[in-house]
Coordinates of C-alpha atoms in Angstrom, one line a residue:
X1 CA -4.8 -23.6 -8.1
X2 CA -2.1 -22.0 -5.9
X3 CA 1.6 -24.3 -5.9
X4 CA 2.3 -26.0 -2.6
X5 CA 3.4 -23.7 0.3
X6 CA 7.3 -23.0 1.1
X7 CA 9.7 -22.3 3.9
X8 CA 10.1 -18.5 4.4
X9 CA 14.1 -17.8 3.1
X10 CA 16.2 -18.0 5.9
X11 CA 18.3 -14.9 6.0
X12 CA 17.2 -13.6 9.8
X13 CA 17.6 -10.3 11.5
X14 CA 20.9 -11.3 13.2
X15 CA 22.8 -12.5 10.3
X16 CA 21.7 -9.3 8.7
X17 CA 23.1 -7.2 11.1
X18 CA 25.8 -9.2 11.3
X19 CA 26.7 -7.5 8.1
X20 CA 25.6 -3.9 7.6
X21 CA 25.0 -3.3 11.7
X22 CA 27.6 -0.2 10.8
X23 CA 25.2 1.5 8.7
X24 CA 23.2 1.9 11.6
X25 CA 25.7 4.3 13.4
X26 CA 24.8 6.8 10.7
X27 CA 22.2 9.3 12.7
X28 CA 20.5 12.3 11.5
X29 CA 18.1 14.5 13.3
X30 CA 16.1 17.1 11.2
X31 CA 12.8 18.4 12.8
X32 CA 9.7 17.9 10.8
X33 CA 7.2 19.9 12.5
X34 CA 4.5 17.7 13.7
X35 CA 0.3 18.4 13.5
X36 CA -0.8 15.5 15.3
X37 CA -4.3 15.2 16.8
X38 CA -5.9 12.4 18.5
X39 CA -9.4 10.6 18.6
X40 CA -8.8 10.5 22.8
X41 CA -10.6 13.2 24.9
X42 CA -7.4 13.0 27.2
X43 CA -4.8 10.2 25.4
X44 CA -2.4 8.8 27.5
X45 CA 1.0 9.5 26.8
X46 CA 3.3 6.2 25.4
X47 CA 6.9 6.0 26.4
X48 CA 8.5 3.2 24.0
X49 CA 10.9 1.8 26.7
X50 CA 12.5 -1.0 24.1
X51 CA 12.4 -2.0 20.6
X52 CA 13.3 -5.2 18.4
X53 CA 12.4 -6.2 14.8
X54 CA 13.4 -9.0 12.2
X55 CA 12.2 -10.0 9.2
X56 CA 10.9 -13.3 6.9
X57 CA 11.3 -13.1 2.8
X58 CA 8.6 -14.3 0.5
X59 CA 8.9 -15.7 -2.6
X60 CA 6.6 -14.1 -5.5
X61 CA 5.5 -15.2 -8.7
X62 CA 7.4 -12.4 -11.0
X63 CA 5.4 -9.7 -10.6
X64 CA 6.2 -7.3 -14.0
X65 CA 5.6 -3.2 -13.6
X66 CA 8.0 0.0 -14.1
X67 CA 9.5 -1.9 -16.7
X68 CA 11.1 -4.3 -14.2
X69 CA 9.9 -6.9 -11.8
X70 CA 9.9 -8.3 -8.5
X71 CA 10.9 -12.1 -7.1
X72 CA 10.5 -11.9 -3.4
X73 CA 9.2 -9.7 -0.7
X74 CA 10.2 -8.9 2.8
X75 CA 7.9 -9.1 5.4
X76 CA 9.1 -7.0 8.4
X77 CA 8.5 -6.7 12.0
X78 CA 8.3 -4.2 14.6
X79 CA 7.7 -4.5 18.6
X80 CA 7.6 -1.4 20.5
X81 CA 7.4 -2.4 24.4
X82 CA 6.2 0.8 26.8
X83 CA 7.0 1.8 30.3
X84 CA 4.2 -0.1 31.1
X85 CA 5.0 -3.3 29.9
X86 CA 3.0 -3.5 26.8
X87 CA 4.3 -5.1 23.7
X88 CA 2.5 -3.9 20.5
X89 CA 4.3 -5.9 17.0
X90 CA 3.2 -4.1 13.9
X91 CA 4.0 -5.6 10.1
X92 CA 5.4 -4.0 6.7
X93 CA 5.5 -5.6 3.7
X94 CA 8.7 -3.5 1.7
X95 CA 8.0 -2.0 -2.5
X96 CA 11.5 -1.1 -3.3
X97 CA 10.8 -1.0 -6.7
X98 CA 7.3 0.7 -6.2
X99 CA 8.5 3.3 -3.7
X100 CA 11.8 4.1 -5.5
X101 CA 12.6 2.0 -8.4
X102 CA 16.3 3.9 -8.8
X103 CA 17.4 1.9 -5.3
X104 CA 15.9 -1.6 -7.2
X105 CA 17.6 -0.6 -10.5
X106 CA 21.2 0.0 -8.2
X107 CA 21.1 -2.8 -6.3
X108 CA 20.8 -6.5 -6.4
X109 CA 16.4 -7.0 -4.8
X110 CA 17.8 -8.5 -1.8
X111 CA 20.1 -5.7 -1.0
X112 CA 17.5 -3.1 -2.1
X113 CA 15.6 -4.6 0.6
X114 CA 17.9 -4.7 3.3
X115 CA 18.8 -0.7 2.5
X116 CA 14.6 -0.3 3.2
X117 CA 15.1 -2.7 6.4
X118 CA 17.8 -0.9 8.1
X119 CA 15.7 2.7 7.8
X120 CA 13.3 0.6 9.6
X121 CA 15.6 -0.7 12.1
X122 CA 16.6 2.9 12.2
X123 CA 13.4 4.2 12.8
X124 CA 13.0 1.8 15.9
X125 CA 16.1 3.2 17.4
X126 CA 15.4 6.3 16.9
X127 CA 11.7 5.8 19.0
X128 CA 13.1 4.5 21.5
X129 CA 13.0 6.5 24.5
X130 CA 10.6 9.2 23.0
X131 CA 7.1 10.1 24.3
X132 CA 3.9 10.5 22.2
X133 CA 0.3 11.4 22.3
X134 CA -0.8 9.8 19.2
X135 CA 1.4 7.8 16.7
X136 CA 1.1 10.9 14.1
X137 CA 3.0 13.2 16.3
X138 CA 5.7 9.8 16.1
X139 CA 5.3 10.1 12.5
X140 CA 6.0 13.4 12.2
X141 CA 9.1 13.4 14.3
X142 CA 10.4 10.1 12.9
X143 CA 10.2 10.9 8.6
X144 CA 12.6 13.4 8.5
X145 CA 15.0 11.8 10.4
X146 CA 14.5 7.9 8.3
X147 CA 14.2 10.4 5.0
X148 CA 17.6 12.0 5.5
X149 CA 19.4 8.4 6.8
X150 CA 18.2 6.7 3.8
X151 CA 19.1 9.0 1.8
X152 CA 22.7 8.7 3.2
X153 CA 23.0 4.9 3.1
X154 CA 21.4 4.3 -0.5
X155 CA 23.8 7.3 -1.9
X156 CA 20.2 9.0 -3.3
X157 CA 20.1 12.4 -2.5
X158 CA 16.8 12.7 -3.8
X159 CA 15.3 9.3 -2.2
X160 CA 11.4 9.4 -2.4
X161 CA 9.6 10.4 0.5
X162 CA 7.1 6.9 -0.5
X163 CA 10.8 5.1 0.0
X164 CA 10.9 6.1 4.0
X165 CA 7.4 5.8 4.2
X166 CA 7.0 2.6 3.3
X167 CA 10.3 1.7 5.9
X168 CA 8.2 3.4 8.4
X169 CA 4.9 1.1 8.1
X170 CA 5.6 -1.8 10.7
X171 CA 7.0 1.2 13.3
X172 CA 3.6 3.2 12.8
X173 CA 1.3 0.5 13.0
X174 CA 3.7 -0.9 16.5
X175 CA 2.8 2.9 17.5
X176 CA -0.8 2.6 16.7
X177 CA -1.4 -1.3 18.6
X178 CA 0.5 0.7 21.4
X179 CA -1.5 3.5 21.5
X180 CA -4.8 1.3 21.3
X181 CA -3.1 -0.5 24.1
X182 CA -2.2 2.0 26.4
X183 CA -5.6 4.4 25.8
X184 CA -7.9 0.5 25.9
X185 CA -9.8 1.0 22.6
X186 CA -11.2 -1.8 20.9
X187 CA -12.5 -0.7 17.4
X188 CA -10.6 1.1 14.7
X189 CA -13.6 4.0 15.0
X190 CA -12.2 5.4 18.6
X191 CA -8.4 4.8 17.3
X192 CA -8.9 7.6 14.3
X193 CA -8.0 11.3 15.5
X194 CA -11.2 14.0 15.4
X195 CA -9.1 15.7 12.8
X196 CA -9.4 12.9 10.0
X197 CA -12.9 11.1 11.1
X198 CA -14.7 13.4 8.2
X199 CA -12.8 11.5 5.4
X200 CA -13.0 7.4 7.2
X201 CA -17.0 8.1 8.0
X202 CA -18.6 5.8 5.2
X203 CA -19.6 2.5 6.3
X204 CA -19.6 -0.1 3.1
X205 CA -21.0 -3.2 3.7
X206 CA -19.0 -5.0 0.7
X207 CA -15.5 -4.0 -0.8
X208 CA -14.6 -5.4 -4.3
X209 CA -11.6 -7.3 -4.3
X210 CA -9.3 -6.2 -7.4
X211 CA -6.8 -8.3 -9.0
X212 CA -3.8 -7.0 -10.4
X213 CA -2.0 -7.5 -13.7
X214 CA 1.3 -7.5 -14.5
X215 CA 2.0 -5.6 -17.7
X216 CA 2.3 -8.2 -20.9
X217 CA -0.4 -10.6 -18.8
X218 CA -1.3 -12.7 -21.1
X219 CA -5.5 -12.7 -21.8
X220 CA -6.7 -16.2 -20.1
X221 CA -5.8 -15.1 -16.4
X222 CA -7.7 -11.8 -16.8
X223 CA -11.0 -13.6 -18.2
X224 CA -10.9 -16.1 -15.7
X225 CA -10.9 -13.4 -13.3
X226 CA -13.9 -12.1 -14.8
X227 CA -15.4 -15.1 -14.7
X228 CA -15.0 -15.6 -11.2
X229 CA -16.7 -12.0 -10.5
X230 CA -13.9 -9.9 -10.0
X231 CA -15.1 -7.1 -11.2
X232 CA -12.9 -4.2 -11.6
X233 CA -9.2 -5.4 -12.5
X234 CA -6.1 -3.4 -12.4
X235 CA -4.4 -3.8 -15.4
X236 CA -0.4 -2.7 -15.4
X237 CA 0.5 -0.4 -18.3
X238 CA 4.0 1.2 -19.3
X239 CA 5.3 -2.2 -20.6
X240 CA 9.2 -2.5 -20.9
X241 CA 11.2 -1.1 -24.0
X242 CA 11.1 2.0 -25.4
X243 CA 8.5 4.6 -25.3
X244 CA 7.9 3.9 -28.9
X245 CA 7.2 -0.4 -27.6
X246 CA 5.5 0.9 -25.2
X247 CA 2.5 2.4 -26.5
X248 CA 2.1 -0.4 -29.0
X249 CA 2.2 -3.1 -26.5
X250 CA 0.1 -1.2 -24.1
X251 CA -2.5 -0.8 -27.2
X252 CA -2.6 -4.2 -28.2
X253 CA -2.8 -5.2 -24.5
X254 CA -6.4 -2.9 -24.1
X255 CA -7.3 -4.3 -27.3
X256 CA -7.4 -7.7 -26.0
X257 CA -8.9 -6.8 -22.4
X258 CA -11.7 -5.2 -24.0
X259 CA -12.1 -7.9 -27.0
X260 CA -12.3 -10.6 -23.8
X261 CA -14.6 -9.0 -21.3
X262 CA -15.6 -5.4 -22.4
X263 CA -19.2 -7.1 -22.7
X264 CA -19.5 -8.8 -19.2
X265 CA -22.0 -7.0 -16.6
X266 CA -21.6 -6.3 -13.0
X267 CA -24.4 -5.2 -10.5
X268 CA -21.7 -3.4 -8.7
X269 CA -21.4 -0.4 -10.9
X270 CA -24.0 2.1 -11.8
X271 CA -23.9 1.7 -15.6
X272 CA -23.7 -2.4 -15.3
X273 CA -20.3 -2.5 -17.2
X274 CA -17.3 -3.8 -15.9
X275 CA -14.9 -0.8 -15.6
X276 CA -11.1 -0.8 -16.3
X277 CA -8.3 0.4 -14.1
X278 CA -4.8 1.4 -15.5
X279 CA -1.6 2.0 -13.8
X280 CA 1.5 2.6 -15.8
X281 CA 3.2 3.6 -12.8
X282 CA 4.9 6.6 -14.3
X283 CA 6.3 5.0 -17.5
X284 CA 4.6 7.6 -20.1
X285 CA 6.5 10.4 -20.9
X286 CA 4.8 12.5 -23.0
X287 CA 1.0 13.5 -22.4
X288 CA 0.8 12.9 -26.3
X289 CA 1.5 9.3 -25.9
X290 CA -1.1 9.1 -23.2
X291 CA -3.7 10.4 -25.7
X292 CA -2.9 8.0 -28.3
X293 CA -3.7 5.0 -25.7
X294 CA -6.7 7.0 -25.0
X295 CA -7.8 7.7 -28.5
X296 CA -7.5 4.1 -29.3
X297 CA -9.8 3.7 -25.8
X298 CA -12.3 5.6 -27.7
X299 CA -11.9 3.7 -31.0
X300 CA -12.5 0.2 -29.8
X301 CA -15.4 1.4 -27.6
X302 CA -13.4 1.1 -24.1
X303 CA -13.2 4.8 -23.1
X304 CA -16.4 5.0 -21.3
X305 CA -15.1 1.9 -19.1
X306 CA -12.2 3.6 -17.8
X307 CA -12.4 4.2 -14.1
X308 CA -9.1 5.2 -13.5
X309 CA -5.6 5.8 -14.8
X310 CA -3.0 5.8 -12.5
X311 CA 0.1 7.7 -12.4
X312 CA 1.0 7.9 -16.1
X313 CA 3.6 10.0 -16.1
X314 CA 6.8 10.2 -13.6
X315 CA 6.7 12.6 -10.3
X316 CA 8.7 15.4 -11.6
X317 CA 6.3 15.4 -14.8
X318 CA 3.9 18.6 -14.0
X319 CA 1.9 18.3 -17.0
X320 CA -1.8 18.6 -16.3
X321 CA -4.0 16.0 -16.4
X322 CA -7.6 17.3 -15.7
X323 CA -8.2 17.9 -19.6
X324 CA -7.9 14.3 -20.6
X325 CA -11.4 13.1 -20.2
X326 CA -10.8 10.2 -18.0
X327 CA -10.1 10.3 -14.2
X328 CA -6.5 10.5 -13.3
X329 CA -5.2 9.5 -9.7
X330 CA -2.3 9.7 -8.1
X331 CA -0.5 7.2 -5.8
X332 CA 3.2 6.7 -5.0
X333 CA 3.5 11.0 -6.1
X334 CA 0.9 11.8 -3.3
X335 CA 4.0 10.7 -0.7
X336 CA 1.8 13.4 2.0
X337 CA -0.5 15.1 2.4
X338 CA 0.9 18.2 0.5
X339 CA 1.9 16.4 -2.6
X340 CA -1.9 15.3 -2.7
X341 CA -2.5 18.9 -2.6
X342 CA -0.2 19.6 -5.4
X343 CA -1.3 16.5 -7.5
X344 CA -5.0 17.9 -7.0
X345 CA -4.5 20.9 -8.5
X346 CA -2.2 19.7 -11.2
X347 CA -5.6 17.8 -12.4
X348 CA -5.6 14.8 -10.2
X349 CA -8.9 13.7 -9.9
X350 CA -8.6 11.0 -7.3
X351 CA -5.8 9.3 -4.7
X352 CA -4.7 5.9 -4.5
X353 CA -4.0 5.4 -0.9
X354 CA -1.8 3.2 0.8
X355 CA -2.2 2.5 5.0
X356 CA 0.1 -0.8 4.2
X357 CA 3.1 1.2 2.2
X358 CA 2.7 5.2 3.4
X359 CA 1.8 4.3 7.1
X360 CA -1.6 4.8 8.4
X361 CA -0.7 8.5 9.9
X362 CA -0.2 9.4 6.3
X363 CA -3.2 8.5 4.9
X364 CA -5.4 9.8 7.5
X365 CA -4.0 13.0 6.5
X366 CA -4.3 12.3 2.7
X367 CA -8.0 11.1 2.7
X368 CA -8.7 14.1 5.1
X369 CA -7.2 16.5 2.0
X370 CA -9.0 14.4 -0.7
X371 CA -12.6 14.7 1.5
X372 CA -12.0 18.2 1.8
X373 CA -10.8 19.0 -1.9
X374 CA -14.4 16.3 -3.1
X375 CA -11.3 14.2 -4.3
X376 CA -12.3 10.6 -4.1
X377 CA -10.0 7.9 -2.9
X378 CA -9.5 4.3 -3.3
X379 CA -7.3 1.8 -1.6
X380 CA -4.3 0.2 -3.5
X381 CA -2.2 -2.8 -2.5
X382 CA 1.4 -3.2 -2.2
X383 CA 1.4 -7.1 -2.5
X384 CA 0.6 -7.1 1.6
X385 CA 0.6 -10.2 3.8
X386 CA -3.1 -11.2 4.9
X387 CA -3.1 -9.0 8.3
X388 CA -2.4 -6.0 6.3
X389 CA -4.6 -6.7 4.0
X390 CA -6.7 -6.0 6.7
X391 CA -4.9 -2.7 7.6
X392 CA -5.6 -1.8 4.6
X393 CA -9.6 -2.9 4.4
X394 CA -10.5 -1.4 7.6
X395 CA -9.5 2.2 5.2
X396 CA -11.6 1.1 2.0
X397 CA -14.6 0.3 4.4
X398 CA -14.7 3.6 5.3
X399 CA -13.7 6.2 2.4
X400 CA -16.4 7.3 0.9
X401 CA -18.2 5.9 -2.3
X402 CA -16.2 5.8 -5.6
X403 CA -18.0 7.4 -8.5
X404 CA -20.3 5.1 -10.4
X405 CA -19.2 2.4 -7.9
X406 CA -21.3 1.1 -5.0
X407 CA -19.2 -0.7 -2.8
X408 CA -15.7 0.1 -1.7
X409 CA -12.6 -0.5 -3.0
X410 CA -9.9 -2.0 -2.4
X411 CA -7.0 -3.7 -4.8
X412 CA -6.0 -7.1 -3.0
X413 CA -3.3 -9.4 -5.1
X414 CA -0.9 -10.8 -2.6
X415 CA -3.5 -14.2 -3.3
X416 CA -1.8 -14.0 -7.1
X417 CA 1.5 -13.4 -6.2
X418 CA 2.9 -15.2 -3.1
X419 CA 3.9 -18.7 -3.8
X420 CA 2.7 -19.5 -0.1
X421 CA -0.5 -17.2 0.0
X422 CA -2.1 -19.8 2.4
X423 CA 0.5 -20.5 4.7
X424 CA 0.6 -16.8 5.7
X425 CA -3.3 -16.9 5.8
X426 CA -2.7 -19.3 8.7
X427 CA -0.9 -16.3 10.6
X428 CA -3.7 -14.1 10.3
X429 CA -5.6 -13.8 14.1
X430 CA -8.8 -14.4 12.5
X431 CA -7.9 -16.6 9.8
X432 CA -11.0 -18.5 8.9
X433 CA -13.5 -15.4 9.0
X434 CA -15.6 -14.5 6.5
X435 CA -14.2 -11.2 6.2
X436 CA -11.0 -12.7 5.1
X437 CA -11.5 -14.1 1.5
X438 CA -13.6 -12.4 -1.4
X439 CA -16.7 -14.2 -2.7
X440 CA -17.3 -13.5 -5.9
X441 CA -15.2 -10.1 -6.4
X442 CA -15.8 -8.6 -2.8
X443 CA -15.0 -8.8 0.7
X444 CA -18.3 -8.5 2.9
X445 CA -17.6 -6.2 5.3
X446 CA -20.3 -7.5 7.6
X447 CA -20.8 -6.3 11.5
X448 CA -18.3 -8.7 12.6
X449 CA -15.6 -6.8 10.8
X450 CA -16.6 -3.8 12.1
X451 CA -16.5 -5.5 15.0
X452 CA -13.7 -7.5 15.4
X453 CA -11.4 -4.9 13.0
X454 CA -10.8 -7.2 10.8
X455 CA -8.4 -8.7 13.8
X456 CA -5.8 -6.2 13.3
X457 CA -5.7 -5.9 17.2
X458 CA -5.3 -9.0 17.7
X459 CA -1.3 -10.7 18.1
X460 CA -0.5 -13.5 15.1
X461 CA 1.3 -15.8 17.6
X462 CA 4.1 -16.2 14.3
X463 CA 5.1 -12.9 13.9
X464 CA 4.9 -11.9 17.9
X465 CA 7.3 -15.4 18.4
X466 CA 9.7 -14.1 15.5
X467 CA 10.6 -10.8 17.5
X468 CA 10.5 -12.9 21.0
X469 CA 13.7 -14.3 21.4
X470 CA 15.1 -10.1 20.1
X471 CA 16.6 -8.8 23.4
X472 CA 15.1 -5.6 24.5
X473 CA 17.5 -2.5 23.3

């Protein structure tokens, strides 16, 4: 049973402007060169004629990964108006500690998150006045320029690429309700460029809804979820202390997951078993500590009900992974479309991607590299509001099929971690659809979905009214 809903904080754009508006003086132009296509025999060309944005902050339940853990999370908003007097609004929901957990470790969480605002603020400004044929030339244009900002004003000089990304999510999806806007589509099919159809062309008509848990979880939860038919759960690794700690908790923690439910059955998978995803977000090390979580895998009788591991070891870790036995994927490391690449060929054997935290541009481009390198992909959360959830669905519905699986996938946990899940289910455009909530472990992506796109074209009168009253500048 979710807790009673709560006020969002208080803290509003102007007030935090109020205080580090300076920051925003600081402008950098590099040139990224651009390889935008678009799905539009002959797209018309958006001028973004005025910008505003604001924000609302969430209160989490703790959610526990990289060793640290998160209290709150800011919801942000974008509107992009053209020259012809369309208003597209397009939502982020910021992973400071996900996308760059050196700017979370620095900084109190609320100022982490107002460094990741003002790149996005940034990244408004910066749009404004430019011209574009599809909103991945805007990408293109706009990361270098957010990438070197933020790494001026959070005093990283090697800021993540994921870190701008994730700032540039509510500006790219403004761009993309623009450019649906302007060129009068009305299905996510037409809006996806020719270049990147090949790797969205699957059609699933159910996508398993998995849960996440926080590292240290303790076992009830997890069954529970089992017993509810959640399927395939994703089960933080790389729990806090030493690397010494961490390998015994992280043991002791598969142990009891596989004691619990490693006997339940699922018709969603090809073998009948309920299959285990791992993230450890980068907290192992050594590749020899991997293979000692692994080799107890193999003791207890879980090995062959790993699915995935994800990110094990840190970005700048090259070791290769493709010997290990189990499938390996790579998420916040595969910022673009080249790191994919690199990740691929280091061993990777399939891509956690991310329309709510690396913008939808970029993972068009990464599922296009992972379809043409037979990598498969997957859809991971970022603790997204409801509509972004949606952003987020409309990818897993098309990617196509996950080994051994047969329906899509997509990790959903905002329901577990927002204190006021329901209240920002009332935002959603559609809210009340089927689409909307799992039933027993999935999300049936019926024709209506397809249809309707899970209502991501459609205005939530909340966040259009919070960026009303913002004057056009």
């Amino acid at each position: 049973m979710l807790p009673a809903p709560v006020p969002p904080c208080t803290l509003t754009r102007r007030s935090f402007v109020k205080h580090v508006g300076g920051i925003l003086a600081l402008g950098l132009t590099d040139e990224w060169p651009g390889q935008a296509r678009t799905g539009v025999a002959s797209p018309t060309a958006v001028r973004i004629k005025s910008v505003a944005s604001n924000f609302e902050r969430e209160a989490l339940h703790p959610y526990r990964f990289k060793g640290s853990a998160i209290t709150e999370s800011w919801q942000t908003v974008a509107r992009l108006t053209t020259d012809n007097g369309l208003s597209a609004v397009g939502l982020g929901t910021q992973g400071v500690l996900w996308s760059d957990a050196r700017v979370f470790e620095g900084h109190s969480e609320s100022a982490g998150n107002a460094l990741m605002y003002a790149m996005s603020e940034f990244a408004l400004q910066q749009a404004k006045g430019r011209t574009f044929t599809s909103p991945v030339q805007l990408l293109d244009e706009l990361l270098p320029e957010v990438l070197a900002y933020g790494k001026k004003i959070t005093g990283v000089g090697d800021l993540r690429k994921t870190f701008a990304l994730n700032a540039l999510v509510p500006v790219d999806n403004a761009a993309w309700l623009a450019y649906v806007a302007e060129n009068k589509l009305t299905t996510f099919d037409e809006l996806i460029p020719a270049a990147y159809r090949p790797g969205l062309s699957a059609r699933h008509d159910r996508v398993a809804s998995i849960p996440s848990f926080s590292a240290g979880t303790p076992i009830e939860p997890i069954k529970k979820a089992a017993d509810e038919g959640f399927f395939i759960l994703k089960l933080k690794t790389g729990a806090a202390g030493s690397q010494a700690e961490m390998i015994e908790k992280d043991i002791a923690f598969l142990t009891a997951v596989h004691r619990a439910i490693g006997h339940y059955e699922t018709p969603h998978t090809k073998n009948g078993k309920i299959p285990y995803y791992f993230d450890a977000n980068g907290r192992y090390e050594k590749k020899e500590t991997l293979l000692r979580f692994l080799d107890h895998a193999r003791k207890i009788g879980a090995f062959d009900q790993i699915a995935v591991i994800e990110e094990p070891f840190g970005e700048q870790n090259e070791t290769y992974v493709g010997d290990l036995g189990v499938r390996v994927a790579a998420d916040e490391s595969a910022h673009t479309a080249e790191d994919a690449r690199q990740r691929i060929e280091q061993g990777y054997g399939a891509i956690a991607v991310k329309a709510i935290a690396k913008t939808l541009s970029m993972t068009m481009k990464i599922a296009q590299v992972a379809f043409e390198k037979k990598i498969p992909c997957f859809c991971a959360d970022l603790t997204v509001n409801p509509i972004l959830l949606e952003w987020n669905k409309n990818v897993a519905a098309r990617l196509p099929a996950f080994p051994g699986m047969t329906v899509g996938l997509q990790e959903a946990n905002g329901r577990q971690y927002y204190k006021a899940w329901e209240r920002l289910m009332s935002y959603h455009p559609k809210a009340g659809a089927a689409y909307t909530r799992a039933s027993k472990g999935v999300f049936e992506t019926d024709a209506r979905f397809f249809r309707e796109s899970g209502g991501i074209f459609e205005p939530s009168a909340h966040y259009v009214a919070l960026v009303s009253d913002e004057e056009n500048r």
